[in-house]
Each structure stands twice: as structure tokens, then as C-alpha cells.
Coordinates of C-alpha atoms in Angstrom, one line a residue:
X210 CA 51.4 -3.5 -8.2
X211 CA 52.3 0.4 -8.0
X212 CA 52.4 1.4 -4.9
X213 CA 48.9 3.8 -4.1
X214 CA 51.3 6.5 -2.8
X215 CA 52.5 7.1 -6.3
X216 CA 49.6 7.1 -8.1
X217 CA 50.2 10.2 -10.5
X218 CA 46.5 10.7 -11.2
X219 CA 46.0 11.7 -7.0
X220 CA 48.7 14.2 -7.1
X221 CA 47.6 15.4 -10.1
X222 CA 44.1 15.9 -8.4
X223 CA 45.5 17.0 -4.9
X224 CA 47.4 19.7 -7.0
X225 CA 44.2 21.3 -8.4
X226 CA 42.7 20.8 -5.0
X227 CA 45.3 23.0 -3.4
X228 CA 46.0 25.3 -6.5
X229 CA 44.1 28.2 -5.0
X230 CA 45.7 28.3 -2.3
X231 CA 49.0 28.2 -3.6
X232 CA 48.1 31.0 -6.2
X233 CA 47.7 33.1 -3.6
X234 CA 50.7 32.3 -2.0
X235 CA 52.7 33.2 -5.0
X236 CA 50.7 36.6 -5.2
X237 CA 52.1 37.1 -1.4
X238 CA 55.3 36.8 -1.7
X239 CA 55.7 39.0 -4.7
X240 CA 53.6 41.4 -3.1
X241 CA 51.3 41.3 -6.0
X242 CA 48.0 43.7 -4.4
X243 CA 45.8 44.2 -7.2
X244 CA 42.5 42.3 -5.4
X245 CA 41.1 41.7 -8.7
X246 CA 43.9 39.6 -9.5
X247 CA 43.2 37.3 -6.8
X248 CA 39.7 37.2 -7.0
X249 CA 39.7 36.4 -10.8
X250 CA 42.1 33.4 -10.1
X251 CA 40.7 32.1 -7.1
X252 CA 37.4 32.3 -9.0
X253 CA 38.5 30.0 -11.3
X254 CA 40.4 28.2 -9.1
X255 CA 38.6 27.5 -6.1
X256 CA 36.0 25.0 -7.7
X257 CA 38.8 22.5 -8.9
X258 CA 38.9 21.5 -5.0
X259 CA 35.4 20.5 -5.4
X260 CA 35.7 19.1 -9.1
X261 CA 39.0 17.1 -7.5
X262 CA 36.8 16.0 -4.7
X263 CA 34.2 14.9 -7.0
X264 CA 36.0 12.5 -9.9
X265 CA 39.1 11.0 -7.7
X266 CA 38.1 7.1 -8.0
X267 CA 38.0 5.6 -4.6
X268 CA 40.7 3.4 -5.2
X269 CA 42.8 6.6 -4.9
X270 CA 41.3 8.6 -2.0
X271 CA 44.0 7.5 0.1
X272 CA 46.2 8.9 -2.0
X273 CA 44.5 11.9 -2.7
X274 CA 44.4 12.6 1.1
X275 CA 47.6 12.2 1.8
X276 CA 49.4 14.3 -0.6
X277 CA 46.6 16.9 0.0
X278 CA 47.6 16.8 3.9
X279 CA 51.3 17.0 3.2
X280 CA 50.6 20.1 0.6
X281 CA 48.6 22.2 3.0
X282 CA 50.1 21.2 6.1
X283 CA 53.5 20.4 5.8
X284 CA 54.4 23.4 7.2
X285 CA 53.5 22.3 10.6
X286 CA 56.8 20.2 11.0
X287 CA 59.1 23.3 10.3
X288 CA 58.6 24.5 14.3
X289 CA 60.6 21.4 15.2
X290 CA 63.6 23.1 13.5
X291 CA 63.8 24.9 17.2
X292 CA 63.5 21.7 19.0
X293 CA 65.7 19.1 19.9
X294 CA 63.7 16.9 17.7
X295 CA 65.0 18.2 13.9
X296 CA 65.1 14.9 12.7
X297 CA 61.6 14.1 13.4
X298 CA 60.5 17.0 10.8
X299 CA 59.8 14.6 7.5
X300 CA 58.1 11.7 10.4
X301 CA 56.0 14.7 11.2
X302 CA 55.2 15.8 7.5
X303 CA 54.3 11.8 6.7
X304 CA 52.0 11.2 10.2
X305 CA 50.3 14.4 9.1
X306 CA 49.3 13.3 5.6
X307 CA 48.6 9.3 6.5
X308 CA 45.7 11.6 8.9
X309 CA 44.6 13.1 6.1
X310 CA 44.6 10.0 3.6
X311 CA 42.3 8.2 5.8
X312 CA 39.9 11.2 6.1
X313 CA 39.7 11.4 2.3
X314 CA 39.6 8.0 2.1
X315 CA 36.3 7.8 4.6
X316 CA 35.3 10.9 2.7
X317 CA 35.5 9.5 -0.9
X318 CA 34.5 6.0 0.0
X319 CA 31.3 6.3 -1.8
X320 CA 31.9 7.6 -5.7
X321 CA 27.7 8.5 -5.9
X322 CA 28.0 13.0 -6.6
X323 CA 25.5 13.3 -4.0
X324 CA 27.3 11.6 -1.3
X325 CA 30.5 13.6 -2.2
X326 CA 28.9 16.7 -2.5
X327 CA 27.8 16.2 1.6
X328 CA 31.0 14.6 2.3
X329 CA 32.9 18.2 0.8
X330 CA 30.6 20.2 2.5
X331 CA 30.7 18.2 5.9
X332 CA 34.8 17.8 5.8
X333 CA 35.2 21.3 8.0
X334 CA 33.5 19.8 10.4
X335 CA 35.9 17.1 10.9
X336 CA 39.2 18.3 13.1
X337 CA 41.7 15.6 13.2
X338 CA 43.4 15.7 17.0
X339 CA 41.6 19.2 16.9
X340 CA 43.2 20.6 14.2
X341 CA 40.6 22.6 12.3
X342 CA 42.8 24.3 9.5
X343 CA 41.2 22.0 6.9
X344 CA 38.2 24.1 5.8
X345 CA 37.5 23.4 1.9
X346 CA 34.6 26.5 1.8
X347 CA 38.2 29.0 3.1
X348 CA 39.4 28.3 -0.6
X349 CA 36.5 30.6 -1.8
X350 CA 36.9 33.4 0.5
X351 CA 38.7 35.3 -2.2
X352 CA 36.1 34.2 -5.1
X353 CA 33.4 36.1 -6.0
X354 CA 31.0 33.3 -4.8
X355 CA 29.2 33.7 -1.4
X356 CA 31.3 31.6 1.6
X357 CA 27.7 30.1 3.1
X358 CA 27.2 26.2 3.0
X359 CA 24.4 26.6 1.0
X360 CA 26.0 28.4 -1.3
X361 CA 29.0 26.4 -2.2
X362 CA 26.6 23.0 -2.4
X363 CA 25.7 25.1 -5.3
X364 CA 28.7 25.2 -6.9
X365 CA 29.7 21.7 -6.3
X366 CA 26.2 21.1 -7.9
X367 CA 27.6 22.9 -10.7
X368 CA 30.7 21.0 -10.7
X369 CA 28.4 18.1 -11.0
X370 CA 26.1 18.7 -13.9
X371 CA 29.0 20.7 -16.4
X372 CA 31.5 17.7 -15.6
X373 CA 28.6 15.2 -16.7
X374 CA 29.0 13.5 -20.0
X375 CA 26.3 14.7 -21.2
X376 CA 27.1 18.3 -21.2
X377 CA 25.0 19.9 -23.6
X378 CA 22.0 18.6 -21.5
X379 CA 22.9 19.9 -18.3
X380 CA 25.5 23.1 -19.3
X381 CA 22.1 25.4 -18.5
X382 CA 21.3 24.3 -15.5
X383 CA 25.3 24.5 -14.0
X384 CA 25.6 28.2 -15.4
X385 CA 22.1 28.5 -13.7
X386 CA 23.8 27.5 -10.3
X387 CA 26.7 29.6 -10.6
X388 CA 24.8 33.0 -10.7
X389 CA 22.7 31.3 -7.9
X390 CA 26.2 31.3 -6.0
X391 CA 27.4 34.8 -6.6
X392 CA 28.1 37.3 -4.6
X393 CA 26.7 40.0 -5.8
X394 CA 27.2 42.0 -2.3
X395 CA 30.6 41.3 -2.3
X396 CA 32.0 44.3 -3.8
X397 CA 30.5 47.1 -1.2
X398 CA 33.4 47.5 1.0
X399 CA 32.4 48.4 4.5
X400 CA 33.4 51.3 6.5
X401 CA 36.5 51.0 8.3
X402 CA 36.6 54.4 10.1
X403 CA 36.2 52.5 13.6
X404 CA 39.8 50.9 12.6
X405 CA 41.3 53.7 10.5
X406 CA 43.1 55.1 13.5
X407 CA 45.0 52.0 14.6
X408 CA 48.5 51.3 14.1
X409 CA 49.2 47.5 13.2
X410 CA 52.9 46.2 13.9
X411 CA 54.8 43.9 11.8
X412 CA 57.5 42.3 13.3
X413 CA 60.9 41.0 12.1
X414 CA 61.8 38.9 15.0
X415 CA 63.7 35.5 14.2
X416 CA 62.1 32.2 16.0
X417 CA 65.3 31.1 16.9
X418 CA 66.1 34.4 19.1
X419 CA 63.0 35.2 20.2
X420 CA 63.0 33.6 23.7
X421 CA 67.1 34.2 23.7
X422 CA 67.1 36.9 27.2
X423 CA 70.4 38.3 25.5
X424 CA 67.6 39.6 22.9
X425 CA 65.3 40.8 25.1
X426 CA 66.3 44.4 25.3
X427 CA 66.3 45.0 21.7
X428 CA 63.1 43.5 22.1
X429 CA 62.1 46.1 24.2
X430 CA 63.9 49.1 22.6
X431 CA 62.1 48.0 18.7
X432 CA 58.7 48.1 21.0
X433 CA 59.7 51.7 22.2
X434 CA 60.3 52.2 19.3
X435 CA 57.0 51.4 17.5
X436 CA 55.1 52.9 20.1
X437 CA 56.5 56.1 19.4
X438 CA 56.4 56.2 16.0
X439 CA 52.4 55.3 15.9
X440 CA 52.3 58.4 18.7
X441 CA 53.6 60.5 16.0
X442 CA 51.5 59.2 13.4
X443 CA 48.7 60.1 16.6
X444 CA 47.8 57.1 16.7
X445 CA 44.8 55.9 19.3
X446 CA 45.6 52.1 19.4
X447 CA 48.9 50.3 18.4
X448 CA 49.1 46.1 18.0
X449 CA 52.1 43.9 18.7
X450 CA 51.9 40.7 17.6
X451 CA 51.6 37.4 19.4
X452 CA 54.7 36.8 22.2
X453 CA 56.2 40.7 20.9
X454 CA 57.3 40.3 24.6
X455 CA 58.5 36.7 25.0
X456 CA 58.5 36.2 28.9
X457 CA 55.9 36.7 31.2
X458 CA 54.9 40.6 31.5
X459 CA 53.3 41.3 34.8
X460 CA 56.9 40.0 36.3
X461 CA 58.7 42.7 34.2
X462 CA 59.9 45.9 34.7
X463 CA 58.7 46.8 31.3
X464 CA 55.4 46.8 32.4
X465 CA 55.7 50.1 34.0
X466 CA 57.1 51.2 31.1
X467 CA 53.7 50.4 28.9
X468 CA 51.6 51.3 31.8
X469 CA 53.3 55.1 31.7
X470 CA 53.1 55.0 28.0
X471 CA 49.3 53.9 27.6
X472 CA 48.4 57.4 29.2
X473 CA 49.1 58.5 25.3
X474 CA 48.2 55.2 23.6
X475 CA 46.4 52.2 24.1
X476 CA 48.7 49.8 23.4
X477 CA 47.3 45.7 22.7
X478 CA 50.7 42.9 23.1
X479 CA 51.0 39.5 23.2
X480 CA 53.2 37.9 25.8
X481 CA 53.3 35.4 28.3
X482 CA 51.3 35.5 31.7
X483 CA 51.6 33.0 34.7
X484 CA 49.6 32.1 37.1
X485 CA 50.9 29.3 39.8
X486 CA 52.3 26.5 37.7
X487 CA 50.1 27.6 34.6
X488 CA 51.4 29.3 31.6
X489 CA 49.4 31.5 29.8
X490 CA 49.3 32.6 25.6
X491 CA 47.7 36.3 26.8
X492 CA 47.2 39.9 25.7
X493 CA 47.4 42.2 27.5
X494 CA 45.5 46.0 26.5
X495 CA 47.5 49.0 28.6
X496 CA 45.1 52.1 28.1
X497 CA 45.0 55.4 30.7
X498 CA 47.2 53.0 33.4
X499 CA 45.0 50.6 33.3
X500 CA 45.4 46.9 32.2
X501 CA 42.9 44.3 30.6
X502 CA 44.4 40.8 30.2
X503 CA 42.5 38.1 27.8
X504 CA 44.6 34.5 28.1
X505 CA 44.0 32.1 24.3
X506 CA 41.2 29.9 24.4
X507 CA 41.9 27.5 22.1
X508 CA 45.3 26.1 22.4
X509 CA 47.3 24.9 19.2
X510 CA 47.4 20.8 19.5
X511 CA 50.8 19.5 19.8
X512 CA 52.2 23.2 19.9
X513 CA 50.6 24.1 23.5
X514 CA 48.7 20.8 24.2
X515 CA 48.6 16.9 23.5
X516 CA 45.0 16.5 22.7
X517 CA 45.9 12.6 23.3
X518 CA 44.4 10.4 26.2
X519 CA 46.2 11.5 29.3
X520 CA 48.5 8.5 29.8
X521 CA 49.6 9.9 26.3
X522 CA 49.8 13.5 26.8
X523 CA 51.8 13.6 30.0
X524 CA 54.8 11.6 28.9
X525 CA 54.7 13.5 25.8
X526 CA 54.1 16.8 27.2
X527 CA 57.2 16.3 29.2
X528 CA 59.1 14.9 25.8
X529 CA 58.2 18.0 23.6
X530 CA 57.8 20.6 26.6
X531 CA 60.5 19.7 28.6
X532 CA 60.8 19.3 32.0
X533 CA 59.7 22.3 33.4
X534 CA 56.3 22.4 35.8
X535 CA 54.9 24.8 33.9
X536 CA 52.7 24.2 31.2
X537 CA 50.2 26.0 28.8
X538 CA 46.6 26.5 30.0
X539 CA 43.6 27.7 28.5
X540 CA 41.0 30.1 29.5
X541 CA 37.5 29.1 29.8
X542 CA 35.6 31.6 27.6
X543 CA 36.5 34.0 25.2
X544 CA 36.9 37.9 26.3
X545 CA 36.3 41.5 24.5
X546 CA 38.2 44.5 25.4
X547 CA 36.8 48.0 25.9
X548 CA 38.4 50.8 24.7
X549 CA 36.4 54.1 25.3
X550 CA 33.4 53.6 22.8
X551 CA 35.0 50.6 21.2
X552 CA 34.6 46.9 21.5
X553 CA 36.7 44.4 20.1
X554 CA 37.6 40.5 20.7
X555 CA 41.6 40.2 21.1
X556 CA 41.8 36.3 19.6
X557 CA 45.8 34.8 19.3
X558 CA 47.3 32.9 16.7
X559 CA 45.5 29.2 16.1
X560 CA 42.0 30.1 17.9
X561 CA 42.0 33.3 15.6
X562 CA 41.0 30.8 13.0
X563 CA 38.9 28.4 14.6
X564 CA 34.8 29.1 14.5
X565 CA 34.0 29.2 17.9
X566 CA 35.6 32.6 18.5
X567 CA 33.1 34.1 15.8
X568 CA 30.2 32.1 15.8
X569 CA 28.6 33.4 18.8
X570 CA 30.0 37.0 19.1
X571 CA 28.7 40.1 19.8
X572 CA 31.8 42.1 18.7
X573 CA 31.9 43.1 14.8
X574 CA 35.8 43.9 15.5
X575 CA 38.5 41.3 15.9
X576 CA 42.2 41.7 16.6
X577 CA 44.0 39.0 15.6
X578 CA 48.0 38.4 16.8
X579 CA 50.0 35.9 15.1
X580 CA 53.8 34.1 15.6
X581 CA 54.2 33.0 12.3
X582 CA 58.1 33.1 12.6
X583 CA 58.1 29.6 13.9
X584 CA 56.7 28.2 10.0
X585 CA 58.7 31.0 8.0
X586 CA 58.8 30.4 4.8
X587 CA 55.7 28.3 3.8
X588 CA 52.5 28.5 2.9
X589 CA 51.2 28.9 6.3
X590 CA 50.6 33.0 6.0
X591 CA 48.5 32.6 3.0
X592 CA 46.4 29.9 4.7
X593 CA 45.8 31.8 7.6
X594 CA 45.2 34.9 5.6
X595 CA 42.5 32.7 3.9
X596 CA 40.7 31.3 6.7
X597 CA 40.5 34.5 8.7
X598 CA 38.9 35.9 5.2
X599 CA 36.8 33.3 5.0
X600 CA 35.2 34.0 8.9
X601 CA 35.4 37.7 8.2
X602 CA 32.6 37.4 5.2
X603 CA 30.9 34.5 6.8
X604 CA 30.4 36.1 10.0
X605 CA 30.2 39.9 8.8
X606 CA 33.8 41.0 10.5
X607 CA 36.5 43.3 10.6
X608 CA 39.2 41.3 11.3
X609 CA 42.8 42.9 12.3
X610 CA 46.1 40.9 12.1
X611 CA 49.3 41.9 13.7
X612 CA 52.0 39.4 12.9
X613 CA 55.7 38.3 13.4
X614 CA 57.6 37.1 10.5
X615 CA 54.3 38.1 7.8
X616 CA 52.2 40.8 6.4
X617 CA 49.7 42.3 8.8
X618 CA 46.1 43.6 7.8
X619 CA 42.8 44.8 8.1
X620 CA 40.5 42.2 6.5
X621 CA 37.1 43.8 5.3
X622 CA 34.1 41.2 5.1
X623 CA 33.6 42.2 2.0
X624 CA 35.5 41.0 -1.6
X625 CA 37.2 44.4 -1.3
X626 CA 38.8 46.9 0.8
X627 CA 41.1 44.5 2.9
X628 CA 44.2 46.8 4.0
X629 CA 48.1 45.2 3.6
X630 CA 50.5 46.5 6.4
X631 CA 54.0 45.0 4.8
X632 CA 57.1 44.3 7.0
X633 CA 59.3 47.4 7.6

């Protein structure tokens, strides 16, 4: 009997279940910016997830699963390429996507349309190890379909009645669906003036010297560097990305440096704070001499924490982490920054696409600061461009993303008027 992990017809189906997000990749890295383009294809696109959902048999769920986790997810293993653990990297990509063939398989289990069409829209609910990266509605956040539950149960309801046999019967009722779905809101861009005047920093900064101290002072001189540049540009806010300053600030010297500088500019970096044994994902805002400090809320699992039973996690923790007493922490609660007459949640990395930072926010601006040197190159960019998209027009935001080692942007919570910063 063929074995279920080569069952053709599953990575067939796992291919158009990823296809739009792989589109887009491709669009990324040739720079390709005409938003119509995207939209167009990931119009078309998108609802092959849900059509692949729908007709995979459950004899090859399984299947389905896994090659669907190792296609979106793979990229997770490539930070162990800065480890001492290299040879784990295809272990990690296989353990990922056995997580995800069970999920589909418990997902598919039942072939009834109805039940599937739940399952889909239930399945970014479901966070393996707390992992919530697996968002199927994300795939439409560049379609010109609205991004709300209810909406996308109608276009799996489409999926259902123009994939029936009988199509003639039912082709009315699907196309009825469809323009139920659209959004036809989605092309009023909102006003961006709020943001217009702030400078977003893409960085260049290989993974493999970032936390080198022989680095550290060109570290220091390209932030200088940027800082004056956005005061000549005048310039009221400038981002660094996630880590910009790899070791812990407050004990630095540089410090001063921003404090003296933030009289001009208000300058928002990532870096490292510590507190007792604890170690801290923060940013820190430097504006008039003054400092406002926000540490991550929700940690990256198996990046900054086991989320395993502790008898697990502290023998790991020591395995992956090292030896060292200190160890990543988490704050408590989310935080917003003021900034004279303007408001804004600073959110790092992983928890900038995870649905608690949004859902119960007052703030309409987020500023996002991202590492992404650490899964350089992969698709990982693109799906994190996606998800922030997709919270930005679910939740009416303006996202911002400063990042290392990718394209930073404004994201508009609308179809259009998303702003590209490309790498200098």
C-alpha cells in the first residue's frame, strides 16, 4: 500500500491551499507593487484553500495537513541554522507538519460541506503549542472579499454550491454569495496623515552577527546614521526594528546617546531590557529626554518559551537557551505610547500577529518591529505581511512595520493605499 505521505492528490491540494500565499511571495521578491496585481490573483486564488479544504477525501487529510504545515511553516527550522543544533533543522520541518497532519486530519474527519465549512472557519482558533500563524481567513486579506467570519462562510458556501455536480442548478445561488462577500468598502483608502511624518527603518543586519559585540559599534554608527538622515528628512518619529540594538539598553552608554538625540526626534527601538534574572523582548520610545519602555507580551513558542509542561520546558529551556540564568519573560498586559497628541500600541515581532493585541484596543495606530533575519530567505515576510493585513482590515488599523532582513510598511485597512519602505 502507498505510503499516505505520498499521496499525489494531497499535495496537489495542499498546493492550491497555499498558492496564494506563495503568489504573493513571488510578487515580493521581485518587487512587483502594482496592488491590483495582487488583489486580482489573490482573488482568485484565495478560495482554492477553502475549495482544497472542502473535496480532500478523508483518507488523505493526514496528508493534506502535513505537507500544508511543512509549506507554510517550514521556515521555522531555518533559526536553528544559528544554533548548535543545525542538524535538527529537517526533524524540525517533519515534527512541524505531523502537528499539522493531525489537525487536518481532526479537521477533515467528517467529508459532510457543512461540517467542513465550520471546521475552516473554526481552524484559527486552533494554535498548536500556541502557535497561531495558521489563520486560513489571512489568505483573503489581499482579495477583494471582506476578512469577517461571516463573510468568508460565504464564500466557502460558494465553493460548495459551484463545485456541486449539479452546477447549472446551483451556479445562481454561488454567484449570489460571492457579491454577498465583496468588499465593496475596500477600495476607500484611509487617511494616513497621522503616519505620513514617520520615518520607518529597514535594516540589513545579518542573523549570524547580530549579537557578535565586535559588531556592535557599526551597530551603533548605521543607527546614528538613520537617525540623522530622518532629521533631515524632518522627521517627527523614526522606527528601528526588533533587537536594532542587540544587548540590553538601559546598561549602555548609547542610551545617553538617544536620550540627547530624542530632544530632535522621537525615536521607537527594539532591544533588550533586563530586570533581575529576567530578560526582556522591549521597546523602548526616547522623546524630549524622556523614556517609555513596553516589554512583548506574547512570547514566540520554542523561540523565547517552551510552552511544554514544566518538567518539559526546564530541561529544554536549558538545551536550546543554554545555560545562562537569564531567560525571556513576558509582560502582563499590552502597553500604548504617547507621543504629543498621538497614541499608538508598539507590538514586537510574533505578538504583532496574534489577535489579542488588536481585539480589545483602543489605539487605531500600531507599530510593528520585526527580526526576520533569523528565517531569511523564505516565505515567512509574506506571511507575516499577510496576517498583519489581515488584522489591519479586520480590526480597522493602521499598522506600521519596521523590519530587519525585509520590506517595511505602512499597511492601510483598506484594499489600497498600503505604503512599501524597501531595503536601502
Amino acid at each position: 500500500m502507498r505510503l499516505i505521505l505520498f499521496n499525489q492528490n494531497a499535495l496537489l491540494l495542499a498546493c492550491m491551499f497555499v498558492s496564494s500565499v506563495y503568489v504573493n511571495a513571488v510578487l515580493d521578491a521581485y518587487a512587483i507593487e502594482n496592488p491590483y496585481i495582487s488583489i486580482t490573483l489573490t482573488s482568485l486564488l484565495a478560495p482554492l484553500s477553502m475549495l482544497a479544504f472542502l473535496k480532500t477525501p478523508r483518507n488523505s487529510a493526514f496528508a493534506l495537513g502535513f505537507f500544508v504545515g511543512a509549506l507554510l511553516f517550514y521556515w521555522c527550522a531555518l533559526s536553528f541554522r544559528y544554533s548548535d543544533f543545525t542538524y535538527l533543522l529537517p526533524l524540525i520541518i517533519i515534527l512541524i507538519a505531523l502537528v499539522y497532519g493531525v489537525l487536518f486530519y481532526l479537521l477533515l474527519y467528517f467529508e459532510n460541506p457543512y461540517f467542513r465549512l465550520l471546521s475552516f472557519l473554526g481552524s484559527s482558533f486552533i494554535h498548536p503549542f500556541g502557535f497561531d500563524w495558521l489563520v486560513p481567513d489571512s489568505f483573503f486579506s489581499y482579495s477583494v472579499f471582506r476578512v469577517d467570519k461571516l463573510s468568508l462562510g460565504l464564500v466557502f458556501l460558494a465553493c460548495i454550491f459551484l463545485s456541486a455536480q449539479n452546477l447549472k442548478k446551483y451556479r445562481i445561488i454561488g454567484v449570489l454569495l460571492l457579491l454577498g462577500a465583496l468588499d465593496f468598502n475596500g477600495f476607500k483608502t484611509s487617511d494616513l496623515k497621522k503616519v505620513g511624518n514617520i520615518e520607518l527603518v529597514s535594516t540589513k543586519t545579518p542573523q549570524d552577527v547580530k549579537f557578535d559585540s565586535n559588531y556592535l559599534n557599526d551597530i551603533e554608527n548605521n543607527i546614528l546614521k538613520e537617525i540623522k538622515l530622518a532629521q533631515s528628512k524632518q522627521k517627527t518619529l523614526i522606527v528601528f526594528p526588533e533587537t536594532a540594538y542587540p544587548i540590553a539598553l538601559e546598561n549602555s552608554p548609547f542610551k545617553a546617546k538617544l536620550e540627547d538625540l530624542s530632544g530632535n526626534i522621537a525615536i521607537l527601538i527594539g532591544t533588550l531590557r533586563t530586570q533581575g534574572y529576567n530578560l526582556y523582548n522591549s521597546s523602548f520610545l526616547f522623546s524630549k529626554e524622556s523614556v517609555q519602555i513596553a516589554d512583548k507580551v506574547v512570547l514566540a513558542p520554542f523561540g523565547e518559551t517552551m510552552p511544554l509542561p514544566k518538567f518539559l520546558q526546564k530541561p529544554l529551556e536549558k538545551l536550546f537557551f543554554g545555560e545562562s540564568a537569564y531567560l525571556y519573560r513576558n509582560a502582563s498586559n499590552f502597553s500604548d505610547f504617547t507621543l504629543d497628541d498621538f497614541t499608538f500600541r508598539p507590538l514586537i515581532c510574533y505578538e504583532g500577529t496574534s489577535k489579542p493585541a488588536y481585539s480589545n484596543s483602543p489605539s487605531k495606530i500600531f507599530i510593528v518591529m520585526s527580526n526576520n533575519a533569523w528565517f531569511s530567505p523564505s516565505i515567512e515576510p509574506t506571511l507575516q505581511k499577510t496576517l498583519l493585513k489581515y488584522y489591519a482590515r479586520r480590526y480597522d488599523k493602521i499598522i506600521l512595520h519596521s523590519a530587519n532582513f525585509s520590506t517595511s510598511y505602512i499597511l492601510n485597512p483598506s484594499l489600497l493605499g498600503d505604503i512599501l519602505f524597501r531595503k536601502r
